[in-house]
Amino acid sequence: MATIEDTIAAIATPPGRGGIAIIRVSGSKALDVAKTLTGITPKPRQVYFKQFKLNNEVLDEGVVIYFASPNSYTGEDIVEFQGHGGYISPKRVLNGILSIEGVRQAQPGEFTRRAFLNNKMDLAAAEAVEDLISAGSESAAKAALSSLEGNFSKNVNELTDKITNFRVRIEACLDFPEEHEDFYESGKTDKELDDIEALASKTIRIANQGVKLNEGAKIVLAGSPNAGKSSLLNALAGADKAIVTNIPGTTRDVLTAQVEIEGVPVTITDTAGIRDKPSDEIEAIGIQKAIDELKKADLVLFMIDGSKPPVDVMETYTKVKEFESNTNRIMVIVSKADKDLCSDVKELLCSEPFKELKQVRTSTKTESGLDELKKVLVEALGIMPIEGVFIARRRHIAALEKAYEYIVKAKEIVATGDLVLCAQEIRQAQDYLGEITGTVTSDDILGKIFSTFCIGK
């Protein structure tokens, strides 16, 4: 059974052709592995060029570096063998290392998990390692690096400290009421809780932006066939991703384009035009896929051709509304703004439900309205300036929101004078914040988090 006392090894670089591959070994036997493969006992943080040999067979040659505990990534003894890249040489070295008694293959994320368990970083920073590796944009990489440097944890710890101090005051008041008669005086308690609530709200707001950077946002183009969805996708993507014709129902499958809007990676999905009577089975499949995408959308751009009388627009909108009931996440895009606006469309836009929705006129032919559309998308997606943003995950948001709920409950309860119940609510908030940094966690949560990492990290 695998334990943290085991010495572990893995290839830390991506597979395939490359100049260098790194094989990382961590644990109490790391130095023995170095001596077995190189014939020397390396000194910490010195570079040695050696052949990597096992049973008199040369596996590769390259650089070996020893990082002594606790001054290493994992906090344990680490040895790195830096040899030739490619598919074969790194595996030969790794297999040689794994043949040594007491050394096993590292599990996904196990090096970083050990770094967390050895207090080299907290859980939020550990997750940021994986987020930095998988960042889909420069802004996401910067935000992940910010979390790795501890900025997310600083926000959480500041909030935790304020909550802890307030809890200490409550419990002191419960234990020694005669010495804390001023607990309710001068509105100090209310202000303290107001400050805690405001800080929690601010942290949630910034963390939500971090989630957008981490996961990206999803925009779905929907509407009747031939409303201009494919043309808008191509215009926003800056490339011909979709076939554009005058034939309704041309898009039979889901097409996607990856763009950046104010640093946030955004997936724009062009779907089949939705109508009740598809022309054939293939179009019907495309419509079902469109419905599936609508269910996952952060924002729906409902397209209307502004140049000709609307056909089945209300029916199509009603169908879209079945799967996206939040009208705050639906925006109307009136296409073909280079042509006169059809009077019937104008009347439609001034009627329910469209008059209540944000409307933007665009022309992919002249590019008019596209800049305005991008500004509106920034607002609709809640995209904030990138400065000060740290990377975050949905589990962080869930924990922060639960903590916020308990803070609000504590505010309501403290007014009743029930300090025992108030202290319990504050403790719950404190525990949820602890789940983010790892001061309160379980092996199941750790296993789930680190299982998404690559093996060499």
Coordinates of C-alpha atoms in Angstrom, one line a residue:
M1 CA 0.0 0.0 0.0
A2 CA 1.3 3.4 -1.0
T3 CA 2.3 5.7 1.9
I4 CA 3.9 9.1 2.3
E5 CA 7.0 7.4 3.7
D6 CA 7.7 5.8 0.3
T7 CA 10.3 7.1 -2.1
I8 CA 8.6 8.1 -5.3
A9 CA 9.8 8.8 -8.9
A10 CA 8.3 10.1 -12.1
I11 CA 9.2 11.8 -15.3
A12 CA 8.5 15.5 -14.7
T13 CA 8.6 16.8 -18.3
P14 CA 6.1 16.2 -21.1
P15 CA 6.5 13.1 -23.2
G16 CA 7.8 13.3 -26.8
R17 CA 10.7 14.8 -28.6
G18 CA 12.7 17.4 -26.7
G19 CA 16.2 18.4 -25.7
I20 CA 15.9 17.5 -22.1
A21 CA 13.8 15.2 -19.9
I22 CA 13.8 15.4 -16.1
I23 CA 13.2 12.4 -13.8
R24 CA 12.4 13.4 -10.3
V25 CA 12.9 11.3 -7.2
S26 CA 11.6 12.3 -3.7
G27 CA 11.9 10.6 -0.4
S28 CA 14.3 9.1 2.1
K29 CA 16.0 6.9 -0.5
A30 CA 16.6 9.6 -3.1
L31 CA 20.2 10.0 -2.2
D32 CA 20.7 6.2 -2.4
V33 CA 19.2 6.3 -5.9
A34 CA 21.6 9.0 -6.9
K35 CA 24.6 6.9 -5.6
T36 CA 23.3 3.8 -7.3
L37 CA 22.9 5.4 -10.7
T38 CA 26.0 7.7 -10.7
G39 CA 28.4 6.1 -8.3
I40 CA 28.7 9.3 -6.2
T41 CA 27.0 10.9 -3.3
P42 CA 26.1 14.4 -4.6
K43 CA 26.3 17.5 -2.4
P44 CA 23.2 19.6 -2.1
R45 CA 22.6 22.1 -4.9
Q46 CA 25.7 21.2 -6.9
V47 CA 25.5 20.1 -10.5
Y48 CA 27.3 16.9 -11.6
F49 CA 27.5 15.6 -15.2
K50 CA 27.5 11.8 -15.0
Q51 CA 26.5 8.6 -16.8
F52 CA 23.3 7.0 -15.4
K53 CA 24.2 3.4 -15.0
L54 CA 22.5 0.3 -13.5
N55 CA 24.1 -3.1 -13.4
N56 CA 27.0 -1.8 -15.6
E57 CA 24.5 -0.7 -18.3
V58 CA 24.5 2.9 -19.3
L59 CA 20.9 4.1 -19.4
D60 CA 21.7 7.7 -20.3
E61 CA 24.0 10.6 -19.4
G62 CA 23.3 14.0 -18.1
V63 CA 23.1 16.2 -15.1
V64 CA 22.2 15.1 -11.5
I65 CA 21.2 17.6 -8.8
Y66 CA 20.5 16.9 -5.1
F67 CA 18.1 19.1 -3.1
A68 CA 18.4 18.2 0.6
S69 CA 15.4 18.2 2.9
P70 CA 13.7 20.6 4.0
N71 CA 15.0 22.9 1.2
S72 CA 13.3 21.3 -1.7
Y73 CA 9.9 21.4 -3.5
T74 CA 8.4 18.5 -1.5
G75 CA 10.3 19.3 1.8
E76 CA 11.9 15.8 1.4
D77 CA 15.3 14.9 -0.1
I78 CA 14.9 15.3 -3.9
V79 CA 17.2 14.2 -6.7
E80 CA 16.7 15.2 -10.3
F81 CA 18.2 13.4 -13.2
Q82 CA 18.3 15.7 -16.3
G83 CA 18.9 13.6 -19.3
H84 CA 18.0 13.4 -23.0
G85 CA 14.4 13.9 -24.1
G86 CA 12.4 11.7 -26.3
Y87 CA 10.1 8.7 -25.7
I88 CA 12.7 6.1 -24.9
S89 CA 15.6 7.5 -22.9
P90 CA 13.6 9.0 -20.0
K91 CA 11.6 5.8 -19.6
R92 CA 14.8 3.7 -19.5
V93 CA 16.1 5.9 -16.7
L94 CA 12.8 5.8 -14.8
N95 CA 12.4 2.1 -15.2
G96 CA 15.9 1.7 -13.8
I97 CA 15.1 3.8 -10.8
L98 CA 11.8 2.0 -10.2
S99 CA 13.7 -1.3 -10.2
I100 CA 15.6 -0.2 -7.0
E101 CA 14.1 -1.6 -3.9
G102 CA 11.9 0.9 -1.9
V103 CA 11.1 3.2 -4.9
R104 CA 7.7 3.3 -6.6
Q105 CA 6.0 5.3 -9.3
A106 CA 4.6 8.6 -8.1
Q107 CA 0.8 9.0 -8.2
P108 CA -0.7 12.0 -10.0
G109 CA 0.1 15.2 -8.1
E110 CA 2.0 13.3 -5.4
F111 CA 5.0 15.6 -5.4
T112 CA 2.8 18.6 -4.8
R113 CA 0.6 16.7 -2.3
R114 CA 3.8 16.0 -0.3
A115 CA 4.7 19.7 -0.5
F116 CA 1.3 20.5 1.0
L117 CA 1.6 17.9 3.7
N118 CA 5.1 19.1 4.6
N119 CA 3.9 22.7 4.9
K120 CA 5.8 23.9 1.9
M121 CA 2.6 25.5 0.6
D122 CA -1.1 25.6 1.5
L123 CA -3.8 23.9 -0.4
A124 CA -4.9 26.9 -2.5
A125 CA -1.2 27.4 -3.6
A126 CA -0.9 23.7 -4.4
E127 CA -4.0 23.9 -6.7
A128 CA -2.5 26.9 -8.3
V129 CA 0.5 24.8 -9.5
E130 CA -1.9 22.7 -11.7
D131 CA -3.8 25.8 -12.7
L132 CA -0.6 27.5 -13.9
I133 CA 0.4 24.4 -15.9
S134 CA -3.1 24.3 -17.6
A135 CA -3.6 28.0 -18.0
G136 CA -5.5 28.8 -21.2
S137 CA -4.4 32.5 -21.5
E138 CA -1.6 34.8 -20.3
S139 CA -4.0 36.4 -17.9
A140 CA -4.9 33.0 -16.4
A141 CA -1.2 32.2 -16.0
K142 CA -0.6 35.5 -14.2
A143 CA -3.6 34.9 -11.9
A144 CA -2.4 31.4 -11.2
L145 CA 1.1 32.7 -10.4
S146 CA -0.5 35.2 -8.0
S147 CA -2.3 32.4 -6.1
L148 CA 0.9 30.3 -6.1
E149 CA 2.7 33.3 -4.5
G150 CA 0.0 33.2 -1.8
N151 CA -2.2 36.2 -2.7
F152 CA -5.4 34.2 -2.6
S153 CA -4.4 32.6 0.7
K154 CA -3.6 36.1 2.1
N155 CA -7.2 37.2 1.3
V156 CA -8.6 34.1 2.9
N157 CA -6.3 34.3 5.9
E158 CA -7.2 38.0 6.5
L159 CA -10.9 37.1 6.5
T160 CA -10.2 34.1 8.8
D161 CA -8.2 36.2 11.2
K162 CA -11.0 38.7 11.5
I163 CA -13.5 35.9 12.1
T164 CA -11.2 34.3 14.7
N165 CA -10.7 37.5 16.6
F166 CA -14.5 38.1 16.7
R167 CA -15.1 34.5 17.9
V168 CA -12.5 34.9 20.6
R169 CA -14.4 38.0 21.8
I170 CA -17.7 36.2 21.8
E171 CA -16.3 33.2 23.8
A172 CA -14.6 35.5 26.2
C173 CA -17.9 37.3 26.8
L174 CA -19.6 34.0 27.4
D175 CA -16.9 32.8 29.9
F176 CA -16.5 36.2 31.7
P177 CA -19.7 38.3 31.0
E178 CA -18.9 40.7 33.8
E179 CA -15.6 41.7 32.2
H180 CA -17.2 42.2 28.7
E181 CA -20.2 44.4 29.4
D182 CA -19.1 46.7 26.6
F183 CA -19.6 44.0 23.9
Y184 CA -22.7 45.7 22.5
E185 CA -21.6 49.3 23.2
S186 CA -21.1 52.0 20.5
G187 CA -22.1 49.7 17.7
K188 CA -18.6 48.2 17.7
T189 CA -19.9 44.6 17.3
D190 CA -22.2 45.6 14.4
K191 CA -19.3 47.4 12.6
E192 CA -17.0 44.4 13.2
L193 CA -19.5 42.0 11.6
D194 CA -20.2 44.5 8.8
D195 CA -16.4 44.7 8.0
I196 CA -16.2 40.9 8.0
E197 CA -19.2 40.6 5.7
A198 CA -17.8 43.3 3.3
L199 CA -14.4 41.5 3.1
A200 CA -16.1 38.2 2.5
S201 CA -18.2 39.7 -0.3
K202 CA -15.1 41.3 -1.9
T203 CA -13.2 38.0 -1.7
I204 CA -16.1 36.2 -3.4
R205 CA -16.2 38.8 -6.2
I206 CA -12.5 38.5 -6.9
A207 CA -12.6 34.7 -6.7
N208 CA -15.5 34.6 -9.2
Q209 CA -13.3 36.4 -11.6
G210 CA -10.5 33.9 -10.9
V211 CA -12.9 31.1 -11.8
K212 CA -13.7 32.8 -15.1
L213 CA -9.9 33.0 -15.8
N214 CA -9.5 29.4 -14.8
E215 CA -12.5 27.8 -16.6
G216 CA -13.2 30.5 -19.2
A217 CA -16.7 31.7 -20.0
K218 CA -19.1 30.0 -22.4
I219 CA -21.2 32.0 -24.9
V220 CA -23.8 30.3 -27.1
L221 CA -25.1 31.7 -30.3
A222 CA -28.8 30.8 -30.8
G223 CA -31.7 31.7 -32.9
S224 CA -33.6 30.9 -36.1
P225 CA -31.8 29.3 -39.0
N226 CA -29.8 31.7 -41.2
A227 CA -30.0 34.5 -38.6
G228 CA -26.2 35.3 -38.9
K229 CA -24.9 33.1 -36.1
S230 CA -22.1 31.6 -38.2
S231 CA -21.0 35.0 -39.6
L232 CA -20.8 36.4 -36.0
L233 CA -18.8 33.4 -34.9
N234 CA -16.3 34.0 -37.7
A235 CA -16.1 37.7 -36.9
L236 CA -15.4 37.2 -33.2
A237 CA -12.9 34.4 -33.9
G238 CA -11.1 36.4 -36.6
A239 CA -11.2 33.2 -38.8
D240 CA -13.5 31.2 -40.9
K241 CA -14.7 28.6 -38.4
A242 CA -18.2 28.1 -39.9
I243 CA -19.7 27.7 -43.3
V244 CA -21.7 30.8 -44.2
T245 CA -24.5 30.4 -46.8
N246 CA -28.0 31.6 -47.5
I247 CA -29.4 28.1 -47.0
P248 CA -31.3 27.8 -43.6
G249 CA -30.0 24.9 -41.5
T250 CA -26.5 24.9 -42.9
T251 CA -24.9 24.5 -39.4
R252 CA -25.7 20.9 -38.5
D253 CA -23.1 20.5 -35.7
V254 CA -21.8 22.5 -32.8
L255 CA -18.9 24.7 -33.9
T256 CA -16.6 26.4 -31.3
A257 CA -14.0 29.2 -31.3
Q258 CA -11.7 30.2 -28.5
V259 CA -11.2 33.9 -28.0
E260 CA -9.9 36.2 -25.3
I261 CA -12.1 39.0 -24.0
E262 CA -10.2 41.3 -21.6
G263 CA -7.9 38.4 -20.7
V264 CA -10.7 35.9 -20.0
P265 CA -10.7 32.8 -22.3
V266 CA -14.1 32.6 -23.9
T267 CA -15.6 29.7 -25.8
I268 CA -18.1 30.9 -28.4
T269 CA -20.4 28.1 -29.7
D270 CA -22.3 28.3 -32.9
T271 CA -25.3 26.0 -32.8
A272 CA -27.8 24.8 -35.4
G273 CA -30.7 27.1 -35.9
I274 CA -33.6 25.9 -33.6
R275 CA -36.9 25.2 -35.3
D276 CA -39.8 22.9 -34.5
K277 CA -39.6 21.1 -37.9
P278 CA -36.1 20.2 -38.9
S279 CA -35.6 19.3 -42.6
D280 CA -34.0 15.9 -41.9
E281 CA -32.6 13.7 -39.1
I282 CA -29.2 15.2 -39.3
E283 CA -30.5 18.7 -38.6
A284 CA -32.6 17.3 -35.8
I285 CA -29.5 16.0 -34.1
G286 CA -27.9 19.4 -34.6
I287 CA -30.8 21.1 -32.9
Q288 CA -30.6 18.7 -29.9
K289 CA -26.9 19.5 -29.6
A290 CA -27.8 23.2 -29.6
I291 CA -30.2 22.6 -26.8
D292 CA -27.5 20.7 -24.8
E293 CA -25.1 23.7 -25.3
L294 CA -27.8 26.2 -24.1
K295 CA -27.9 24.4 -20.8
K296 CA -24.2 25.0 -20.2
A297 CA -24.1 28.6 -21.4
D298 CA -22.9 31.6 -19.2
L299 CA -24.5 33.9 -21.8
V300 CA -26.8 33.3 -24.8
L301 CA -26.7 35.7 -27.8
F302 CA -30.1 35.3 -29.5
M303 CA -29.7 36.3 -33.1
I304 CA -32.3 38.0 -35.2
D305 CA -31.9 38.9 -38.9
G306 CA -32.7 42.6 -38.9
S307 CA -33.0 42.9 -42.7
K308 CA -36.2 40.9 -43.3
P309 CA -39.5 40.1 -41.7
P310 CA -39.0 37.7 -38.8
V311 CA -40.1 34.1 -39.3
D312 CA -40.7 31.8 -36.2
V313 CA -38.6 34.2 -34.1
M314 CA -41.0 34.1 -31.1
E315 CA -41.3 30.3 -31.3
T316 CA -37.5 30.0 -31.4
Y317 CA -37.1 32.4 -28.5
T318 CA -39.6 30.5 -26.4
K319 CA -37.7 27.3 -27.1
V320 CA -34.4 28.9 -26.0
K321 CA -36.1 30.3 -22.9
E322 CA -37.1 26.7 -21.9
F323 CA -33.4 25.9 -21.4
E324 CA -32.2 29.4 -20.2
S325 CA -34.8 30.8 -18.0
N326 CA -32.6 33.6 -16.6
T327 CA -33.2 36.5 -18.9
N328 CA -30.1 38.3 -17.5
R329 CA -28.1 35.7 -19.4
I330 CA -29.8 36.4 -22.7
M331 CA -28.9 39.2 -25.1
V332 CA -30.4 40.0 -28.5
I333 CA -28.1 40.5 -31.4
V334 CA -29.7 42.1 -34.5
S335 CA -27.6 41.1 -37.5
K336 CA -27.0 42.8 -40.8
A337 CA -27.0 46.3 -39.5
D338 CA -25.5 47.4 -42.8
K339 CA -29.0 47.1 -44.2
D340 CA -32.1 49.0 -43.3
L341 CA -33.9 47.7 -40.2
C342 CA -37.0 45.9 -41.3
S343 CA -40.2 47.5 -39.8
D344 CA -41.5 44.2 -38.6
V345 CA -38.3 43.5 -36.7
K346 CA -38.3 47.0 -35.2
E347 CA -41.9 46.4 -34.0
L348 CA -40.8 43.0 -32.6
L349 CA -37.8 44.5 -30.7
C350 CA -40.1 47.0 -29.1
S351 CA -42.5 44.4 -27.8
E352 CA -42.4 41.8 -25.0
P353 CA -40.2 40.0 -24.2
F354 CA -37.4 41.6 -26.4
K355 CA -37.8 45.2 -25.2
E356 CA -36.6 44.0 -21.7
L357 CA -33.4 42.5 -23.1
K358 CA -30.1 44.1 -23.9
Q359 CA -30.0 44.7 -27.7
V360 CA -27.0 45.2 -30.0
R361 CA -27.0 45.8 -33.7
T362 CA -24.1 44.3 -35.6
S363 CA -22.9 43.9 -39.2
T364 CA -20.2 41.3 -39.9
K365 CA -19.9 42.8 -43.4
T366 CA -18.9 46.3 -42.2
E367 CA -17.9 45.3 -38.7
S368 CA -20.1 47.9 -37.2
G369 CA -21.3 47.2 -33.7
L370 CA -18.7 44.6 -33.0
D371 CA -16.6 46.8 -30.7
E372 CA -19.8 47.8 -28.8
L373 CA -20.7 44.1 -28.6
K374 CA -17.4 43.2 -27.0
K375 CA -17.9 46.0 -24.4
V376 CA -21.4 44.7 -23.6
L377 CA -20.0 41.1 -23.3
V378 CA -17.4 42.3 -20.7
E379 CA -20.2 43.8 -18.7
A380 CA -22.6 40.9 -19.1
L381 CA -19.9 38.3 -18.1
G382 CA -18.9 40.4 -15.1
I383 CA -15.3 40.6 -16.3
M384 CA -13.2 42.7 -14.0
P385 CA -9.8 44.4 -14.5
I386 CA -7.1 41.7 -14.2
E387 CA -4.9 43.5 -11.6
G388 CA -5.2 41.9 -8.2
V389 CA -7.1 38.9 -9.5
F390 CA -6.0 35.4 -8.3
I391 CA -6.9 32.1 -9.8
A392 CA -9.8 30.2 -8.1
R393 CA -11.8 27.1 -8.5
R394 CA -15.5 26.3 -8.0
R395 CA -14.8 24.5 -4.7
H396 CA -13.3 27.8 -3.4
I397 CA -16.4 29.7 -4.4
A398 CA -18.7 27.1 -2.8
A399 CA -16.7 27.4 0.5
L400 CA -16.6 31.2 0.4
E401 CA -20.3 31.4 -0.2
K402 CA -21.1 29.0 2.7
A403 CA -18.8 31.0 4.9
Y404 CA -20.6 34.2 3.8
E405 CA -24.0 32.6 4.7
Y406 CA -22.8 31.8 8.2
I407 CA -21.5 35.3 8.6
V408 CA -24.8 36.8 7.7
K409 CA -26.6 34.4 10.1
A410 CA -24.2 35.5 12.8
K411 CA -25.1 39.1 12.2
E412 CA -28.8 38.3 12.5
I413 CA -28.3 36.2 15.7
V414 CA -26.0 38.6 17.5
A415 CA -28.8 41.1 17.6
T416 CA -30.9 38.7 19.6
G417 CA -28.2 38.3 22.2
D418 CA -27.8 34.5 21.7
L419 CA -24.0 34.5 21.8
V420 CA -23.8 30.7 22.0
L421 CA -25.5 30.3 18.7
C422 CA -23.6 33.2 17.2
A423 CA -20.3 31.6 18.1
Q424 CA -21.4 28.3 16.4
E425 CA -22.2 30.2 13.2
I426 CA -18.9 31.9 13.2
R427 CA -17.1 28.6 13.8
Q428 CA -18.9 27.2 10.8
A429 CA -17.7 30.1 8.6
Q430 CA -14.2 29.6 10.0
D431 CA -14.2 25.9 9.0
Y432 CA -15.4 26.5 5.5
L433 CA -12.5 29.0 5.0
G434 CA -10.2 26.4 6.4
E435 CA -11.2 24.0 3.5
I436 CA -9.7 26.5 1.0
T437 CA -6.3 26.7 2.5
G438 CA -6.3 23.1 3.8
T439 CA -6.3 23.8 7.6
V440 CA -9.6 21.9 7.6
T441 CA -9.7 19.1 5.0
S442 CA -10.0 15.4 4.5
D443 CA -8.1 12.7 2.7
D444 CA -11.0 12.3 0.2
I445 CA -10.8 16.0 -0.7
L446 CA -7.1 15.8 -1.1
G447 CA -7.3 12.7 -3.3
K448 CA -9.8 14.4 -5.6
I449 CA -7.8 17.6 -5.9
F450 CA -4.4 16.0 -6.6
S451 CA -5.8 13.3 -8.9
T452 CA -6.1 15.9 -11.6
F453 CA -2.4 16.7 -11.6
C454 CA 0.1 15.3 -14.0
I455 CA 2.2 12.4 -12.5
G456 CA 5.5 14.3 -12.4
K457 CA 4.1 17.2 -10.4

